[in-house]
Short mmCIF file of C-alpha atoms and ligand atoms in Angstrom, two decimals:
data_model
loop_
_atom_site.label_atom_id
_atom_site.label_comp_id
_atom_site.label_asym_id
_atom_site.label_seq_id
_atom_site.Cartn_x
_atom_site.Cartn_y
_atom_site.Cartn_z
CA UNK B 1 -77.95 131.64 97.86
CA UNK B 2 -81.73 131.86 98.32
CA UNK B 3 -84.66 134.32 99.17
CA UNK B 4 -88.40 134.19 99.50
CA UNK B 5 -88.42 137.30 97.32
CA UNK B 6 -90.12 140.52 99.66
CA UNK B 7 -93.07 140.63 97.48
CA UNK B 8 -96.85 141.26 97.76
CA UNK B 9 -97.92 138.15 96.34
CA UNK B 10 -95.38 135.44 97.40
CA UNK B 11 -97.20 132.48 95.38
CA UNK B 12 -97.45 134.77 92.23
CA UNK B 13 -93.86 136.23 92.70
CA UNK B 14 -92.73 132.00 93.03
CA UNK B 15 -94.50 131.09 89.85
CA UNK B 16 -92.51 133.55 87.98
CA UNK B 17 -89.61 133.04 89.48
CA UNK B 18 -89.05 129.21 90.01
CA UNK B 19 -90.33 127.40 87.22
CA UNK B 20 -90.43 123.83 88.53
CA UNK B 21 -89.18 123.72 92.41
CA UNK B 22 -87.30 126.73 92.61
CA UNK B 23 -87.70 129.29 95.15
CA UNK B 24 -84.29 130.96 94.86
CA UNK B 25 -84.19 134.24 92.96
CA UNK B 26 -80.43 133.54 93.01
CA UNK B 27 -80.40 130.31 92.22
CA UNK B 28 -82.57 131.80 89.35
CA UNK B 29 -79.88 133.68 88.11
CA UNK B 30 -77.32 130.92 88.52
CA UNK B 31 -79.78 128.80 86.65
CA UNK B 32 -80.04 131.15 84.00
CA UNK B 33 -76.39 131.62 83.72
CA UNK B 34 -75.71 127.64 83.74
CA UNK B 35 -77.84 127.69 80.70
CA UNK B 36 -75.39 129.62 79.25
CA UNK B 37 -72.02 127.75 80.16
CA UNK B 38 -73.80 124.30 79.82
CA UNK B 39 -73.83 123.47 83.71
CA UNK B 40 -77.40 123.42 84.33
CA UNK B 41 -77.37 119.73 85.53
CA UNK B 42 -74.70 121.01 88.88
CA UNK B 43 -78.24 122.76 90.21
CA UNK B 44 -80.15 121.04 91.72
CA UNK B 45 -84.16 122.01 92.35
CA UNK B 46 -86.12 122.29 95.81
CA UNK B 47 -87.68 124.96 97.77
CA UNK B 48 -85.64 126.41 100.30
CA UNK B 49 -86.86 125.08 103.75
CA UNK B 50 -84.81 124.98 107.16
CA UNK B 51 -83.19 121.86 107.03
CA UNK B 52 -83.21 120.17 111.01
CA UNK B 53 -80.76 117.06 111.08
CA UNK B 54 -80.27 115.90 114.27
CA UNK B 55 -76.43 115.02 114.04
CA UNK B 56 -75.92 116.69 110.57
CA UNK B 57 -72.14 117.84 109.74
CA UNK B 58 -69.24 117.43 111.27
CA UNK B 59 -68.84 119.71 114.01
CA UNK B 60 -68.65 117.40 117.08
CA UNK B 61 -66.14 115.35 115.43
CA UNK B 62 -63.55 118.45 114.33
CA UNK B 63 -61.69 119.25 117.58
CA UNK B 64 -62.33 119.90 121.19
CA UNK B 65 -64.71 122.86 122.31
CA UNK B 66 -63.17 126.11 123.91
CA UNK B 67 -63.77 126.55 127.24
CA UNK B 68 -65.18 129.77 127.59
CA UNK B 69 -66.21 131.22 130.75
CA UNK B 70 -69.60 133.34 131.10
CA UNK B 71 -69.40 136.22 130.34
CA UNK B 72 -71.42 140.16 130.25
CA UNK B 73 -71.99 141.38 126.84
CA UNK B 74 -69.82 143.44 125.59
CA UNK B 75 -69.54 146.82 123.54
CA UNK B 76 -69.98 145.00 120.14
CA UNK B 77 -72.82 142.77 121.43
CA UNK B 78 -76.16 142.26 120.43
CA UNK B 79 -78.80 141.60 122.92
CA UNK B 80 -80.96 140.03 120.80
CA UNK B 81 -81.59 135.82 120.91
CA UNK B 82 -78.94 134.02 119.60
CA UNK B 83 -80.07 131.80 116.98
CA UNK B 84 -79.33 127.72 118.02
CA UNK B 85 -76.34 125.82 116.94
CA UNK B 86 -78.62 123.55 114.78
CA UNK B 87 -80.07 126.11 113.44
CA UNK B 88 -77.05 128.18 112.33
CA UNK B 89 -75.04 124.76 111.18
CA UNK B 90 -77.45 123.33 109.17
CA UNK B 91 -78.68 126.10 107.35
CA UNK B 92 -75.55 127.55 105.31
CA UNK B 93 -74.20 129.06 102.14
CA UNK B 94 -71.28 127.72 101.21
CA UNK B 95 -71.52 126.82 97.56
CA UNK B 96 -68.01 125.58 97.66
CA UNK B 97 -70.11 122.11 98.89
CA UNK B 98 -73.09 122.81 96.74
CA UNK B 99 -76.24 125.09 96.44
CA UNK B 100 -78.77 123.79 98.42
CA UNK B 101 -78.60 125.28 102.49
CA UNK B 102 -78.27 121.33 103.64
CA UNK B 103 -74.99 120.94 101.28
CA UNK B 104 -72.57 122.37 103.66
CA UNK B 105 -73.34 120.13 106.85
CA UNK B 106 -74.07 117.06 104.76
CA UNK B 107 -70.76 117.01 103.04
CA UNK B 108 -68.47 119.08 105.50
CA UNK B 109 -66.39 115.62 106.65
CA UNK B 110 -64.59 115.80 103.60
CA UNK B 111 -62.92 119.85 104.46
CA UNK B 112 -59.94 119.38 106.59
CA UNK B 113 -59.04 122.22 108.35
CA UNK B 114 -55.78 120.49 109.95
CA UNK B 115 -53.04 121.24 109.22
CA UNK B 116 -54.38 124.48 107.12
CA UNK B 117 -51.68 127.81 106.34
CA UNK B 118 -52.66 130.92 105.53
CA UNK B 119 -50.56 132.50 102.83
CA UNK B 120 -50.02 136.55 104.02
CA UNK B 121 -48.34 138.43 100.94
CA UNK B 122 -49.00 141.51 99.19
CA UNK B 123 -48.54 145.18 100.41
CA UNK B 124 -47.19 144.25 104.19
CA UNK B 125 -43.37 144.43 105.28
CA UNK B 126 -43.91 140.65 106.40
CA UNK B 127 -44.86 138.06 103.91
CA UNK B 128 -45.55 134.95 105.57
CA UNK B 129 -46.75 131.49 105.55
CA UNK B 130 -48.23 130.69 108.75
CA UNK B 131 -50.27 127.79 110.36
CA UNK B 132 -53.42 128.58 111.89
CA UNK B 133 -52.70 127.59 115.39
CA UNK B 134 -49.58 129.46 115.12
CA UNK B 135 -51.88 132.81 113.32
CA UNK B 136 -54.53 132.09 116.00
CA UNK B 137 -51.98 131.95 119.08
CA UNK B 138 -51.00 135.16 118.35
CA UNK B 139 -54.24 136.38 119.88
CA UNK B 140 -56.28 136.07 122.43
CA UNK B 141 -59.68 134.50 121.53
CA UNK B 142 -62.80 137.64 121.73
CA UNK B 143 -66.61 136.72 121.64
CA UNK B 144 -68.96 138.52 119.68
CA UNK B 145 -72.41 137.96 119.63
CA UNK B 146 -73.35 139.46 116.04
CA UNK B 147 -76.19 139.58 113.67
CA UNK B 148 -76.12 137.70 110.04
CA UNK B 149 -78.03 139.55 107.26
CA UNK B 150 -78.19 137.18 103.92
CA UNK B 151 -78.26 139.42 101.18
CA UNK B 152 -81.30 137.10 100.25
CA UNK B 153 -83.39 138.44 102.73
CA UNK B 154 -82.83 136.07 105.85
CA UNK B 155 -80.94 136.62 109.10
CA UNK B 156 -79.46 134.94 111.86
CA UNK B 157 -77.67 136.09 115.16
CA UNK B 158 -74.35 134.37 115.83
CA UNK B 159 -71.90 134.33 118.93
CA UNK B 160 -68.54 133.93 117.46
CA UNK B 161 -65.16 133.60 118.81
CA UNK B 162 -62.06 134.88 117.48
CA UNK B 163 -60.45 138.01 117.32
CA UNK B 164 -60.30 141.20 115.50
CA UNK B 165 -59.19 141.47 111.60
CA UNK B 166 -57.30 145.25 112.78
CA UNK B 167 -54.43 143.21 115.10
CA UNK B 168 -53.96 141.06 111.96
CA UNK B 169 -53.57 143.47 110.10
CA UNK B 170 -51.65 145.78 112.04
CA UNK B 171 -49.17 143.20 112.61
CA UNK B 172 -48.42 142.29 109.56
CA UNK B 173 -47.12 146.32 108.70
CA UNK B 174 -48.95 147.14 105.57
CA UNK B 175 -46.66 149.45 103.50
CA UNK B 176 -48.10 153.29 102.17
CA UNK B 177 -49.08 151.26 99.18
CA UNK B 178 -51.59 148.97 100.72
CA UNK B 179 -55.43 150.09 100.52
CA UNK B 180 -57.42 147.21 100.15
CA UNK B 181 -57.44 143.81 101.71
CA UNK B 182 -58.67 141.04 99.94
CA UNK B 183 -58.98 136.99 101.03
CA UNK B 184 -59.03 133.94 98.92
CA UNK B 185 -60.88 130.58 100.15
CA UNK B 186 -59.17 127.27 99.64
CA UNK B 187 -59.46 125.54 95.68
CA UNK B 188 -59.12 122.06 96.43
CA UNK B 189 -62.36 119.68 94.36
CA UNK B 190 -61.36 116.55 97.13
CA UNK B 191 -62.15 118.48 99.84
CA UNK B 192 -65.30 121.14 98.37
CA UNK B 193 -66.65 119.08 95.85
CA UNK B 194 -69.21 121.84 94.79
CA UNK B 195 -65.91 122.86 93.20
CA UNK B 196 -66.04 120.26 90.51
CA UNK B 197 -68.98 122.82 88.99
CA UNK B 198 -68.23 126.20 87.99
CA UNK B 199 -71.40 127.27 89.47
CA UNK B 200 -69.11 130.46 90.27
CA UNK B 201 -65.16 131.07 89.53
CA UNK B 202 -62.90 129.28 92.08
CA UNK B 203 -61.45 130.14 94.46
CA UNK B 204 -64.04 132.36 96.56
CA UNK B 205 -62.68 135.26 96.82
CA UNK B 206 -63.80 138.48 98.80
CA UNK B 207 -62.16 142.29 99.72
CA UNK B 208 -62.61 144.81 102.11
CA UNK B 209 -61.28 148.56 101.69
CA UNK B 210 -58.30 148.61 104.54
CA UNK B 211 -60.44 151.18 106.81
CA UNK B 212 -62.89 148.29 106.60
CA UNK B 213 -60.43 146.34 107.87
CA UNK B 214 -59.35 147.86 110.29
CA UNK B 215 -62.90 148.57 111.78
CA UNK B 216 -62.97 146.96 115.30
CA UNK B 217 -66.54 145.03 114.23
CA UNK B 218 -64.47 143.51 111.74
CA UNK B 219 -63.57 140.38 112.94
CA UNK B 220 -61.54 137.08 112.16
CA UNK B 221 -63.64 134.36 113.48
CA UNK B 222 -62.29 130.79 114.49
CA UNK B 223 -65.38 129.32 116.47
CA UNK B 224 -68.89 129.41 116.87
CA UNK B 225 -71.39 128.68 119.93
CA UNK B 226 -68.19 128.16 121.99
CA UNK B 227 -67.06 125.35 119.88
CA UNK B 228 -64.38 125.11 117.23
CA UNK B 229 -65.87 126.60 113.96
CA UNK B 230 -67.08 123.43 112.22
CA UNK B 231 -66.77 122.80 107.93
CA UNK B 232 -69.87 124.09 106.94
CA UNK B 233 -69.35 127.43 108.81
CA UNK B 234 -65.82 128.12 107.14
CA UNK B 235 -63.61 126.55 109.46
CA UNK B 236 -60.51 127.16 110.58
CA UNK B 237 -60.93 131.00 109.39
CA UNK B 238 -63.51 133.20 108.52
CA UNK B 239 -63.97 136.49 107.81
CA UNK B 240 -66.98 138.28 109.43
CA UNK B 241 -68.21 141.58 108.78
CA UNK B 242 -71.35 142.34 110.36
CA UNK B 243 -72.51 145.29 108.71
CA UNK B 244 -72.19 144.11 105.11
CA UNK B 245 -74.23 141.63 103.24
CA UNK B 246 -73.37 138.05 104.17
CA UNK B 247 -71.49 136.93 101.17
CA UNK B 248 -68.52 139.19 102.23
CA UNK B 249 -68.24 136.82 105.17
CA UNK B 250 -65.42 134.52 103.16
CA UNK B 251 -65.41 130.89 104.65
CA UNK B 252 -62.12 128.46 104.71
CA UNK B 253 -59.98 131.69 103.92
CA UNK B 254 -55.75 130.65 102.90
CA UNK B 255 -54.62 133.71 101.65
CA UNK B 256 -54.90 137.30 102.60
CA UNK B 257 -53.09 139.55 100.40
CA UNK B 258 -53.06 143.16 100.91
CA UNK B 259 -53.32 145.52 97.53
CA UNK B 260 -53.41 148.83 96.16
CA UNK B 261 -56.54 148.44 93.46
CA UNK B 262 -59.68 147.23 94.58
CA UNK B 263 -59.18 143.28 94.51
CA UNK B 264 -62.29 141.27 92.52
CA UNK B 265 -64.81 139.42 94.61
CA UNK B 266 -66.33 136.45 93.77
CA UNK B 267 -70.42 137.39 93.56
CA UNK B 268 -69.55 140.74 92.24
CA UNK B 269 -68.00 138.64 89.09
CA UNK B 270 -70.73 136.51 88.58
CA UNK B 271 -73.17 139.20 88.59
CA UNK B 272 -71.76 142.70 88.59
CA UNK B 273 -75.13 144.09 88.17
CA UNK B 274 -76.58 142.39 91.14
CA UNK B 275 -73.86 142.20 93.70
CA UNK B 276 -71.21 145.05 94.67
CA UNK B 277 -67.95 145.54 96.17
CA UNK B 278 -69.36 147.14 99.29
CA UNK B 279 -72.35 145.06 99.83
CA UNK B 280 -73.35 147.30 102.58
CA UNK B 281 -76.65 146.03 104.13
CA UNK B 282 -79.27 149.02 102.84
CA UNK B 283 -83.08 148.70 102.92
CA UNK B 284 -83.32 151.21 100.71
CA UNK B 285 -81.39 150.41 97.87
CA UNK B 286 -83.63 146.66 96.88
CA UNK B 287 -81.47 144.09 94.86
CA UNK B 288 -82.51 144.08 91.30
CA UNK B 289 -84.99 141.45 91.91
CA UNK B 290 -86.52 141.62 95.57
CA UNK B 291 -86.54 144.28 97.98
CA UNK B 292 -83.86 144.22 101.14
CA UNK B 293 -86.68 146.35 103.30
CA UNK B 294 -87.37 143.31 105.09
CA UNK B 295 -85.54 140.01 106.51
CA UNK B 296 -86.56 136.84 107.85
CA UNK B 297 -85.05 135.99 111.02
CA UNK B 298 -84.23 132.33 110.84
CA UNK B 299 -86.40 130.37 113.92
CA UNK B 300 -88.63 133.07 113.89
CA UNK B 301 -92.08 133.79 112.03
CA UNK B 302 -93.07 136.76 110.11
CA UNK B 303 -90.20 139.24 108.72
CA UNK B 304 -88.64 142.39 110.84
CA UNK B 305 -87.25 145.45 109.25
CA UNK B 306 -83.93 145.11 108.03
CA UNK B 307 -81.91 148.28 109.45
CA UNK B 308 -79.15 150.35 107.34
CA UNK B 309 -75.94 148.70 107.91
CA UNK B 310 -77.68 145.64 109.51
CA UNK B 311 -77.91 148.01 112.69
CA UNK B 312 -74.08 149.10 112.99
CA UNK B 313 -74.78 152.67 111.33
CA UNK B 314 -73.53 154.42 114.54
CA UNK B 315 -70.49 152.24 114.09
CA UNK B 316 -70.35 152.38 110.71
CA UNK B 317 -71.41 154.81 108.60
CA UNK B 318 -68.66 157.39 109.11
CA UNK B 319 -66.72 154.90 106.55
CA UNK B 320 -69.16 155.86 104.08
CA UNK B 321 -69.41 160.05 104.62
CA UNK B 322 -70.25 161.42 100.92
CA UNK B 323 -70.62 158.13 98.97
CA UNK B 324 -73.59 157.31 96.89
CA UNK B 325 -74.48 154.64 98.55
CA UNK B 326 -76.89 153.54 95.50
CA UNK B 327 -73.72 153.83 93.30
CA UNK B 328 -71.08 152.04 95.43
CA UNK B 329 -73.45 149.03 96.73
N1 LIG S 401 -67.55 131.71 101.77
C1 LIG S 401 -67.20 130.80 100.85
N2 LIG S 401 -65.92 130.42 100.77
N3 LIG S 401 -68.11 130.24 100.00
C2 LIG S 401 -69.43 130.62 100.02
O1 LIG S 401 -70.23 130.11 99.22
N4 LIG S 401 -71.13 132.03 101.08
C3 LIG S 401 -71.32 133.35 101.70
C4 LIG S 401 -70.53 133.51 103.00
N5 LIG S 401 -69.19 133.00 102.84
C5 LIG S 401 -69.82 131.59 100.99
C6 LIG S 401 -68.84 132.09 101.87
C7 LIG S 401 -72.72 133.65 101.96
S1 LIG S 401 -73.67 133.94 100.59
C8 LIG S 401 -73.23 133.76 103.20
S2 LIG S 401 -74.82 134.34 103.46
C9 LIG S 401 -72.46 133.36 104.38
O2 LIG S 401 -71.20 132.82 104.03
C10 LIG S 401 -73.26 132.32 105.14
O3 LIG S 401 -72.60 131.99 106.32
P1 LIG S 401 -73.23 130.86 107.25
O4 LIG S 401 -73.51 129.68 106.37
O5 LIG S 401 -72.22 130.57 108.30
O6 LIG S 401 -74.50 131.44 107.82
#
């Protein structure tokens, strides 16, 4: 994941940071920790720049659009400008097909997302192995125009379609024991083959506390611009949770497994001192390295003030009454 790092002096702040090419304070720290395992050749150098490839990826060629009729906005809606199809499919994390933002739509013919089951175990009265048309006919498809905050400091505004994570959930009957949900991405080095580096610990995984969960903004999400969700945007299921930091947003999910102890996530392992459970977006609490006060909206210029909870604090924040948010970030 990268960030032009919220500092004063940008060119100063890059010479520290990116000795060589590299303008990616986390790529920094993946560097630094490649060093250490003997991987440094899986990173590659480069600044970070918005990639335009007419054609790039895969998403055309993965299944027929939904037809979706126009619509008003609703409750859950943001107004603001939707950021362009191009824009939000050839600019993704999704180290799973490498580190650099073009990765994912360069190399996202090789994911296959049919036939794909989801594995459904853990604390619920139903354990299941389900397909994903069967898991996806089970409710009816919602759009929700959301915005994208990148714990490295950029941001995007997406219209997904899917439906909510709490009518998953709910139908699956946790049991008294369940309190946290967590998902786990596909392993498979044919189809990711950023997976043949241990760049981070395979598979992906991510959590949510259940009253996360069950949030209504919490949301399962199976297409994008009105078209089926292509490979480099996590298809055939995603998790996306529009308040919290953009990692939490687990791409190509096959297993959701409910649990009583907070489940690991992936970026939380690779850096616990960096990266939290919660990952709640907070302008005031800066990531060790760069400050969060600020974002850059991708397709814009300039950066805009990055709001508590990515703007969902009237939503939101009632999960959070008497937490330090400093301490659980
Ligand atoms: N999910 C998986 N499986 N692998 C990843 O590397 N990256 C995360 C998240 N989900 C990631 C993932 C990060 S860091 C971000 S910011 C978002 O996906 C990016 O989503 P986008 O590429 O659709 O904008």
């Amino acid at each position: 994941m990268s960030t032009p790092p919220d500092k004063k002096d940008p060119v100063a702040e890059r010479r520290i940071l990116t000795p060589g090419s590299n303008l990616n304070p986390r790529r920094e720290f993946l560097r630094t920790a490649a060093l250490f395992t003997g991987t440094v050749a899986a990173l590659g150098g480069g600044l970070e720049v918005l990639t335009r490839r007419p054609g790039a990826g895969s998403a055309e060629a993965q299944g027929t659009d939904f037809v979706r009729p126009a619509r008003p906005l609703g409750p859950y809606d943001t107004q603001e400008a939707v950021t362009s199809y191009q824009q939000a499919t050839t600019y993704n994390n999704f180290y799973e097909f490498g580190t650099d933002k073009s990765d994912p739509a360069r190399l996202a013919g090789s994911l296959k997302p049919r036939p794909w089951t989801v594995r459904i175990d853990g604390e619920v009265k139903k354990p299941q192995t389900v397909d994903i048309d069967t898991l996806q006919s089970w409710f009816p498809l919602e759009d929700r125009i959301y915005r994208m905050r990148c714990v490295e400091g950029w941001s995007m505004v997406m219209p997904w379609l899917g439906f909510p994570l709490a009518g998953l959930i709910r139908r699956l009957e946790p049991t008294g024991k369940a309190k946290y949900v967590q998902f786990t991405a596909l392993l498979d080095t044919k189809q990711f083959p950023g997976q043949r580096s241990n760049v981070l610990d395979w598979p992906y995984v991510e959590g949510l506390r259940l009253d996360e969960a069950l949030h209504p903004l919490a949301f399962m999400a199976v297409g994008l611009h009105g078209k089926v969700l292509p490979g480099q945007s996590g298809a055939p299921l995603r998790l996306v949770v529009p308040w919290k930091y953009g990692f939490k947003s687990i791409k190509s999910i096959v297993k959701i497994t409910l649990t009583e102890k907070q489940p690991q996530t992936t970026w939380a392992l690779a850096a616990p001192g960096e990266y939290g459970f919660y990952a709640n977006v907070n302008p005031a609490v800066p990531h060790p390295r760069w400050s969060q006060a600020t974002e850059r909206r991708i397709g814009e210029l300039g950066r805009r003030k990055t709001l508590p909870f990515n703007g969902y604090a009237d939503q939101v924040a009632g999960l959070y009454a008497g937490m330090d948010l400093r301490k659980f970030f």
